XYZ file of C-alpha atoms in Angstrom:
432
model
C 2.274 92.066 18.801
C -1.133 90.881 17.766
C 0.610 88.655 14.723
C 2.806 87.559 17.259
C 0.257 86.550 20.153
C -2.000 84.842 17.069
C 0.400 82.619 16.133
C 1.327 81.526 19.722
C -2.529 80.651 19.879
C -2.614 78.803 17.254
C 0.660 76.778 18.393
C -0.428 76.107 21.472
C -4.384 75.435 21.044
C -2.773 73.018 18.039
C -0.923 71.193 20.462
C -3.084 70.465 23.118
C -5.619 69.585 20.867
C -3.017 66.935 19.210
C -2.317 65.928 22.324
C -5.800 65.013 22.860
C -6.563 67.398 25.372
C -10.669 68.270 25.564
C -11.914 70.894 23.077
C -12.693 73.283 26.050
C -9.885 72.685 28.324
C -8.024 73.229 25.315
C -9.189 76.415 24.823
C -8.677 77.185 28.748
C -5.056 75.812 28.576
C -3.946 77.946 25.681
C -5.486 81.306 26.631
C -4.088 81.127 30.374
C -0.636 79.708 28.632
C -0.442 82.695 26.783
C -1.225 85.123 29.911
C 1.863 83.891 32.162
C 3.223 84.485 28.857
C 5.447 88.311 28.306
C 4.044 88.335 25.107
C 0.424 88.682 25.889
C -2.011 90.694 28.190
C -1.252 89.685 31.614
C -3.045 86.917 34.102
C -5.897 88.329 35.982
C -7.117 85.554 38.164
C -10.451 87.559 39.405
C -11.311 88.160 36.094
C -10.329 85.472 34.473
C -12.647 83.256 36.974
C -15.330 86.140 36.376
C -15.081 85.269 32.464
C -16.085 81.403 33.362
C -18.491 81.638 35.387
C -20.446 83.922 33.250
C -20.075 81.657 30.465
C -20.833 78.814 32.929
C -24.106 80.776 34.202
C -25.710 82.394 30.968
C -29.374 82.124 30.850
C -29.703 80.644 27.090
C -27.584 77.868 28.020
C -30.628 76.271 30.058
C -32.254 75.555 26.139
C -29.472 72.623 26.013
C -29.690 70.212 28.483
C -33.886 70.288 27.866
C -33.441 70.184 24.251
C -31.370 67.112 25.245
C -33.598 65.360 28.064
C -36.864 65.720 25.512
C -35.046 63.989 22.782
C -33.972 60.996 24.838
C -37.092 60.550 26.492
C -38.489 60.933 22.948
C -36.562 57.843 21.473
C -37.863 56.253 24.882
C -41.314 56.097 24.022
C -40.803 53.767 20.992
C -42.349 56.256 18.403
C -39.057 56.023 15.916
C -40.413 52.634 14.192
C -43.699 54.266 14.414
C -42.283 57.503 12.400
C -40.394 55.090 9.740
C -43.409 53.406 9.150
C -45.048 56.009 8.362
C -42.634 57.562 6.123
C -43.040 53.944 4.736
C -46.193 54.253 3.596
C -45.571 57.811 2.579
C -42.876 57.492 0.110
C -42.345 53.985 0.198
C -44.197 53.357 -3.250
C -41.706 55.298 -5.143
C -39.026 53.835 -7.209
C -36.016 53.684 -4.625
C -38.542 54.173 -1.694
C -36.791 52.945 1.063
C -33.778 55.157 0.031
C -36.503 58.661 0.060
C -37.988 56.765 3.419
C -34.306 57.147 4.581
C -34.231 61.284 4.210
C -38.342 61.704 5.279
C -37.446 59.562 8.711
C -33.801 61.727 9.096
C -35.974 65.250 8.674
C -38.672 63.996 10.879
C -35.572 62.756 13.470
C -33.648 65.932 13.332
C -36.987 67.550 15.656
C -36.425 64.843 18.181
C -32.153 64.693 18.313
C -30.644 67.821 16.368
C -27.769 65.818 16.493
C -25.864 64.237 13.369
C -23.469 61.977 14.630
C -27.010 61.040 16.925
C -29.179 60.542 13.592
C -26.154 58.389 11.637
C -25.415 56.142 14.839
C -29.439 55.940 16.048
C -31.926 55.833 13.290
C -29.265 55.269 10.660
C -28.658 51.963 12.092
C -32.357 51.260 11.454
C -32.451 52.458 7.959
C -29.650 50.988 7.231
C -30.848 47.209 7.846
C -34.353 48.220 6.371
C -32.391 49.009 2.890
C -30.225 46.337 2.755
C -32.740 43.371 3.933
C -34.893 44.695 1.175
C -32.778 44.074 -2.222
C -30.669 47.061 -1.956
C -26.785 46.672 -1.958
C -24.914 47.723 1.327
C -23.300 51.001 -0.959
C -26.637 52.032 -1.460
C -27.527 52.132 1.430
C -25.057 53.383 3.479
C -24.226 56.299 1.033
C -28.342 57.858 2.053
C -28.135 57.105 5.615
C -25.018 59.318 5.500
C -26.184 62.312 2.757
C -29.268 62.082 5.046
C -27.849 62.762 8.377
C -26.836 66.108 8.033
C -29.971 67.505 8.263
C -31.062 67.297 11.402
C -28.909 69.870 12.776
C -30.597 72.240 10.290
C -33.627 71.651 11.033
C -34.514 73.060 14.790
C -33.990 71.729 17.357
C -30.392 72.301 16.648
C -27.766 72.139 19.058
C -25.033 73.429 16.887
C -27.819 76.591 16.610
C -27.922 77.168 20.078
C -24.343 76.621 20.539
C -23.466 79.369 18.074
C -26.389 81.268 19.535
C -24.914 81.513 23.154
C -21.423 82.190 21.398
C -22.199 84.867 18.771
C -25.088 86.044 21.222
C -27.689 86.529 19.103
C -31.288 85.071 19.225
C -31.427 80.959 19.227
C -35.434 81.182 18.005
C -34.265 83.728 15.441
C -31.665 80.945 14.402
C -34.385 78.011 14.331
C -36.598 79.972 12.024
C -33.752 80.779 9.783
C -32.644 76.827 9.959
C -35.724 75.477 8.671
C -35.851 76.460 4.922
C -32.614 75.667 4.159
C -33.117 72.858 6.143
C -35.794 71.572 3.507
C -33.861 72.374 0.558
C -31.327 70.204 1.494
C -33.919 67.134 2.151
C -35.394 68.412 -1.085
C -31.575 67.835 -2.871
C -31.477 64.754 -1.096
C -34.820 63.123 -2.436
C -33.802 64.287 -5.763
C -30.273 62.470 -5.977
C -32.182 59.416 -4.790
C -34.648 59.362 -7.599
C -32.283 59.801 -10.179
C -29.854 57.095 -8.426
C -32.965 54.943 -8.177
C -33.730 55.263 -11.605
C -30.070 55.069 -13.113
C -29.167 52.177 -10.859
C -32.657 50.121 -11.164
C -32.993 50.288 -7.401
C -36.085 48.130 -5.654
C -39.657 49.234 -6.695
C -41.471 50.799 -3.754
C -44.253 48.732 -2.312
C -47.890 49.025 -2.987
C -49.572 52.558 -2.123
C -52.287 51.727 0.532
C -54.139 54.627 1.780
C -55.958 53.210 4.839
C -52.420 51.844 5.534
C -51.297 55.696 5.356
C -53.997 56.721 7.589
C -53.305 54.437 10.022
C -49.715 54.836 10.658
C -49.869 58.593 10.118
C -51.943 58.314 13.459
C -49.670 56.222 15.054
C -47.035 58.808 14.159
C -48.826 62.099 14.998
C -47.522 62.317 18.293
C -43.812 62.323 17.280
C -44.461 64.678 14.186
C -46.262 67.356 16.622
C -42.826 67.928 18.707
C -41.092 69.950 16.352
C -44.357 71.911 14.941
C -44.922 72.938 18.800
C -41.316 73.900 18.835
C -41.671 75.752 15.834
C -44.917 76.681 16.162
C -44.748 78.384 19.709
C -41.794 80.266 18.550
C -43.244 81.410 15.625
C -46.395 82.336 17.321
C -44.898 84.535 19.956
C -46.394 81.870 22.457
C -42.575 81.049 23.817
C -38.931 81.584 23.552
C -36.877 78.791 22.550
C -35.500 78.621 26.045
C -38.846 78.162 26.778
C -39.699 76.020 24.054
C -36.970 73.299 25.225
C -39.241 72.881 28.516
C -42.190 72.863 26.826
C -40.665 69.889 24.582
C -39.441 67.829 27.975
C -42.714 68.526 29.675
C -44.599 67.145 25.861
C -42.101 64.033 26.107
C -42.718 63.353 29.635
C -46.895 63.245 29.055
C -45.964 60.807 25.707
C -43.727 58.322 27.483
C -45.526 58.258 31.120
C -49.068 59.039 30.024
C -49.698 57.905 25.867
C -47.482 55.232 25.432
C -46.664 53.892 28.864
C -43.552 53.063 28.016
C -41.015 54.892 30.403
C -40.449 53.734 33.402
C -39.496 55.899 36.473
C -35.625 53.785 36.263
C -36.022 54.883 32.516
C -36.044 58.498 33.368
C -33.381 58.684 35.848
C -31.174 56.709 32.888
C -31.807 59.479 30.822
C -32.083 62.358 33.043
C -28.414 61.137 34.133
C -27.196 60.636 30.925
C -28.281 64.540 30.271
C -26.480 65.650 33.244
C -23.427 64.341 32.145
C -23.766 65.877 28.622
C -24.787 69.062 30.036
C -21.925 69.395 33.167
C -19.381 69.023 29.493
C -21.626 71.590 28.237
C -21.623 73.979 30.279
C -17.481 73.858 31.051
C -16.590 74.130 27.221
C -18.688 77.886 27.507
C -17.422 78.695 30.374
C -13.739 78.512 28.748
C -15.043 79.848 25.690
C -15.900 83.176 27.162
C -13.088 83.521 28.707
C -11.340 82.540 25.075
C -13.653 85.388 23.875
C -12.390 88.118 26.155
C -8.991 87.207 25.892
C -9.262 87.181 22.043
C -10.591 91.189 21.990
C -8.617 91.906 24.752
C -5.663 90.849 22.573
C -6.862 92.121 19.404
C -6.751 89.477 17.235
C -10.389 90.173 15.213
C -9.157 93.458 14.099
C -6.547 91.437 13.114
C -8.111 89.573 10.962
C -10.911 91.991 10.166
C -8.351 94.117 8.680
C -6.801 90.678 6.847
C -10.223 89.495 5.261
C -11.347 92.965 4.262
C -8.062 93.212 2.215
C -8.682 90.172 0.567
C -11.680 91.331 -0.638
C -14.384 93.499 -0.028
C -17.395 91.421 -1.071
C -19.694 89.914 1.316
C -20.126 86.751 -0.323
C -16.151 85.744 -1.727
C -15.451 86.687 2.075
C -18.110 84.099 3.313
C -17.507 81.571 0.291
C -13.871 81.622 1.536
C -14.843 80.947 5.420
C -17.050 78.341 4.171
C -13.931 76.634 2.582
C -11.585 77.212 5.655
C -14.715 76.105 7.864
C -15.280 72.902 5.730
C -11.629 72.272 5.917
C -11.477 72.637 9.914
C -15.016 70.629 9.942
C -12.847 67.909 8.626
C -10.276 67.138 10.752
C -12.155 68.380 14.328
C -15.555 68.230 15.901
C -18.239 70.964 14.828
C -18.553 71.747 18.867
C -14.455 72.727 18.496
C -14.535 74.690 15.392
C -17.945 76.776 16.679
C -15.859 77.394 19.986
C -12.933 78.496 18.252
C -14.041 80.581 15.203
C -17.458 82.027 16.613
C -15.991 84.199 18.928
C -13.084 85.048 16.432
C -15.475 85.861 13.863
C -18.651 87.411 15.374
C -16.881 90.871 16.375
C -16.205 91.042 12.171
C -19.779 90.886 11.333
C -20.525 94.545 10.345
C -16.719 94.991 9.106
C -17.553 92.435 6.921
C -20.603 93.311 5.811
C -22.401 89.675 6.783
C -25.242 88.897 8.551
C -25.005 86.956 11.631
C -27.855 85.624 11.633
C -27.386 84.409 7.813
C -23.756 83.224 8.599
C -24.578 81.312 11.539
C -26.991 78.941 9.448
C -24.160 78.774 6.729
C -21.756 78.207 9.405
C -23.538 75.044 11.065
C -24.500 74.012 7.273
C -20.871 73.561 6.402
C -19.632 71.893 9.394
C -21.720 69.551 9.143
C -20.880 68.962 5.510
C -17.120 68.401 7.159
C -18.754 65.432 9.069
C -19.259 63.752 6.007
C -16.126 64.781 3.732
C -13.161 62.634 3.798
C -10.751 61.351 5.092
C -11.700 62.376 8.744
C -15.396 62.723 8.791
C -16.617 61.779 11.876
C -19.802 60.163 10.169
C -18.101 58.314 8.095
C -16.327 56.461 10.730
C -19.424 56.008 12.077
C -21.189 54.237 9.393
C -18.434 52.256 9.305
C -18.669 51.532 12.703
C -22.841 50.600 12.282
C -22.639 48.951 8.949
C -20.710 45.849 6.936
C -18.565 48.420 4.791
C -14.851 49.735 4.592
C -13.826 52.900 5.033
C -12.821 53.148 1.641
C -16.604 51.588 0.460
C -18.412 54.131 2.644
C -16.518 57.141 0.960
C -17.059 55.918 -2.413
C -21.075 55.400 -1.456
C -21.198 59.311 -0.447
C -19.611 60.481 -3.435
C -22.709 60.674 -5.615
C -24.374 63.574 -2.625
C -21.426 65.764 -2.840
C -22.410 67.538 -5.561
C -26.084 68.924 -4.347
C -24.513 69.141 -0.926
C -22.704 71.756 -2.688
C -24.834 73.048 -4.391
C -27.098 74.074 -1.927
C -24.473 74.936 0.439
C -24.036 77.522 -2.773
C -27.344 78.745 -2.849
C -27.398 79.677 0.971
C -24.629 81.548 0.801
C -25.585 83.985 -2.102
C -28.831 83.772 -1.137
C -29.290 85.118 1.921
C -32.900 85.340 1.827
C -33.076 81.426 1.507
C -32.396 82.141 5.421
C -33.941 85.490 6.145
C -36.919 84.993 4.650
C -39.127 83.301 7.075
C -37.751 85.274 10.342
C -38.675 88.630 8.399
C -42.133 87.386 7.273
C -43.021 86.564 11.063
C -41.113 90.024 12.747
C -38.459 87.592 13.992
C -36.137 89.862 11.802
């Protein structure tokens, strides 16, 4: 029965998603589809409106919408052209320097949006015309700006993190902490393809190192770079939770923009603020669905299902997660990272101690290769996005990313049978 109600769910989510249906009403349609169904466990209208509403209601969900708010108001205050000139100065005197300026500005983003599709379509329109009104050829440049964008949701804030937080229900700080060295090893990979691109390509000479120049701008810039240190800071310290910390980041944003800069506007705010509320009211209905996806889905048994499926496959830890990095990637393609979390987290986190992984450890591997999808063709939603914000093809943008595919790997690799790459830093502060 459970190989027969799987493969209805699969048919049906399939086709209202092809159909164009919403992620999360897909998700609603096909589990109350299958109910009025013979084949599966019967409707339940109490509990099935029970099952939303405590998706809808769940306390960690709150970290979202501030998370959100802080960011906007954050590109309010103007301080993104005071970041990249900073990361001018800082790396901007290398060989290729506008191409490592590209990666610094996309880590330093990634506190401020934890959004990809955000960094490739915001900043990345910025460093985009930087590169190519400075001698470097529109491949070039659009082939960084979209290596470059995947590492913001790494790096906390991260709302693919909280997202698989609140659906594998385990601890969002705990996630952050884990986020942030891989996070830096894939900036690290990044900087490194660009210096040997810059060198084998004879890419523009950086411009002249001016320390003064460094100074100044790196005060300009303070105020932006000290949002995700208190983020990370506070939860590291034990001062806040990352609920917590997503407050503490709009309350930061609101004394930059009304108080520093003067450059919000009460109008400003309720643009923004309504733009959030928007955002969040999507939000909040995809979890409610996805709970109820998530009881329906034990209820059913379809985990042991495919507990009992994987584990026969093989017994190792790391071919298991090696091969749901592959099917991950694959789905990460062709739909949304928000989709594939709602569909395979609550599939997959009930397997975690069949299979031997950590959850904590797959969740950053999880949210590492989705967002690899984003940029692997032919249906990467960032590539159609560059696209979109720059003067290349399809075809031209695909052919610029090609040269980042192979440390993308490689350190998508190294996370995976490495687990301490991840586990380190919550252990060292008790987080673990």
């Amino acid at each position: 029965m459970s190989e027969l109600l799987l493969a209805a769910f699969v048919g049906f989510l399939m086709l209202f998603y092809a159909i164009g249906v919403p992620a999360a009403y897909s998700l609603g349609a096909t589990v109350i589809t299958i109910m009025l169904l013979p084949i599966g466990p019967p409707l339940n209208l109490t509990v099935l409106t029970q099952r939303v509403w405590a998706g809808m209601t769940s306390w960690i969900l709150l970290a979202v919408p501030f998370f959100l708010l802080a960011g906007r108001i954050m590109n309010e205050t103007g301080i993104t052209d005071d970041m990249f000139d900073f990361a001018t100065e800082l790396v901007g005197p290398l060989r290729g320097g506008l191409a490592q300026v590209n990666v610094i500005v996309s880590l330093i983003f990634s506190g401020m949006s934890g959004s990809a599709v955000a960094d490739a379509a915001g900043i990345g329109t910025v460093e985009y015309e930087a590169m190519t009104s400075n001698d470097y050829d529109g491949q070039s440049a659009v082939g960084v700006t979209g290596a470059s964008a995947i590492i913001g949701p790494i790096i906390p804030p991260s709302i693919p993190i909280i997202i698989y937080a609140v659906l594998a229900q385990e601890s969002i700080g705990t996630l952050f902490i884990a986020g942030v060295v891989p996070g830096f090893l894939l900036a690290g990979s990044m900087m490194a393809t660009v210096y040997y691109l810059a060198w084998k390509n004879d890419w523009p000479g950086g411009s002249e190192f001016r320390l003064t120049r460094l100074f100044e701008t790196f005060v300009r810039a303070a105020p932006g770079l000290l949002a995700p240190a208190i983020i990370i800071g506070g939860i590291l310290g034990g001062l806040f939770t990352a609920t917590e910390a997503a407050l503490v980041a709009v309350v930061y944003a609101l004394l930059l923009g009304f108080f520093y800069f003067k450059s919000i506007t009460l109008s400003d705010l309720y643009r923004v603020g309504k733009d959030t509320f928007e955002d969040t009211a999507s939000i909040v209905v995809i979890f409610g669905f996805a709970n109820l996806y998530a009881y329906w889905l034990t209820l059913a048994g379809i985990p042991s299902l495919i507990g009992d499926a994987v584990v026969g496959f093989s017994p190792s830890p790391v071919v298991t997660m090696l091969a749901l990095a592959l099917i991950l990637l694959v789905l990460g393609t062709f739909m949304e990272g928000t989709a594939v979390l709602l569909i395979m987290v609550p599939m997959l986190a009930p397997l975690y101690p069949q299979l031997g992984i950590d959850p904590i450890h797959f969740g950053i591997v999880m949210v590492l290769t989705l967002m690899y999808g984003l940029v692997t063709p032919p249906f990467g939603l960032i590539l159609f996005v560059l696209e979109r914000i720059t003067e290349e093809s399809l075809d031209e943008v695909m052919r610029a990313m090609l040269p980042y595919y192979l440390p993308l790997a490689v350190v998508l690799l190294l996370v995976i049978m490495v687990p301490s790459i991840s586990l380190a830093l919550p252990r060292l502060v008790g987080l673990l």
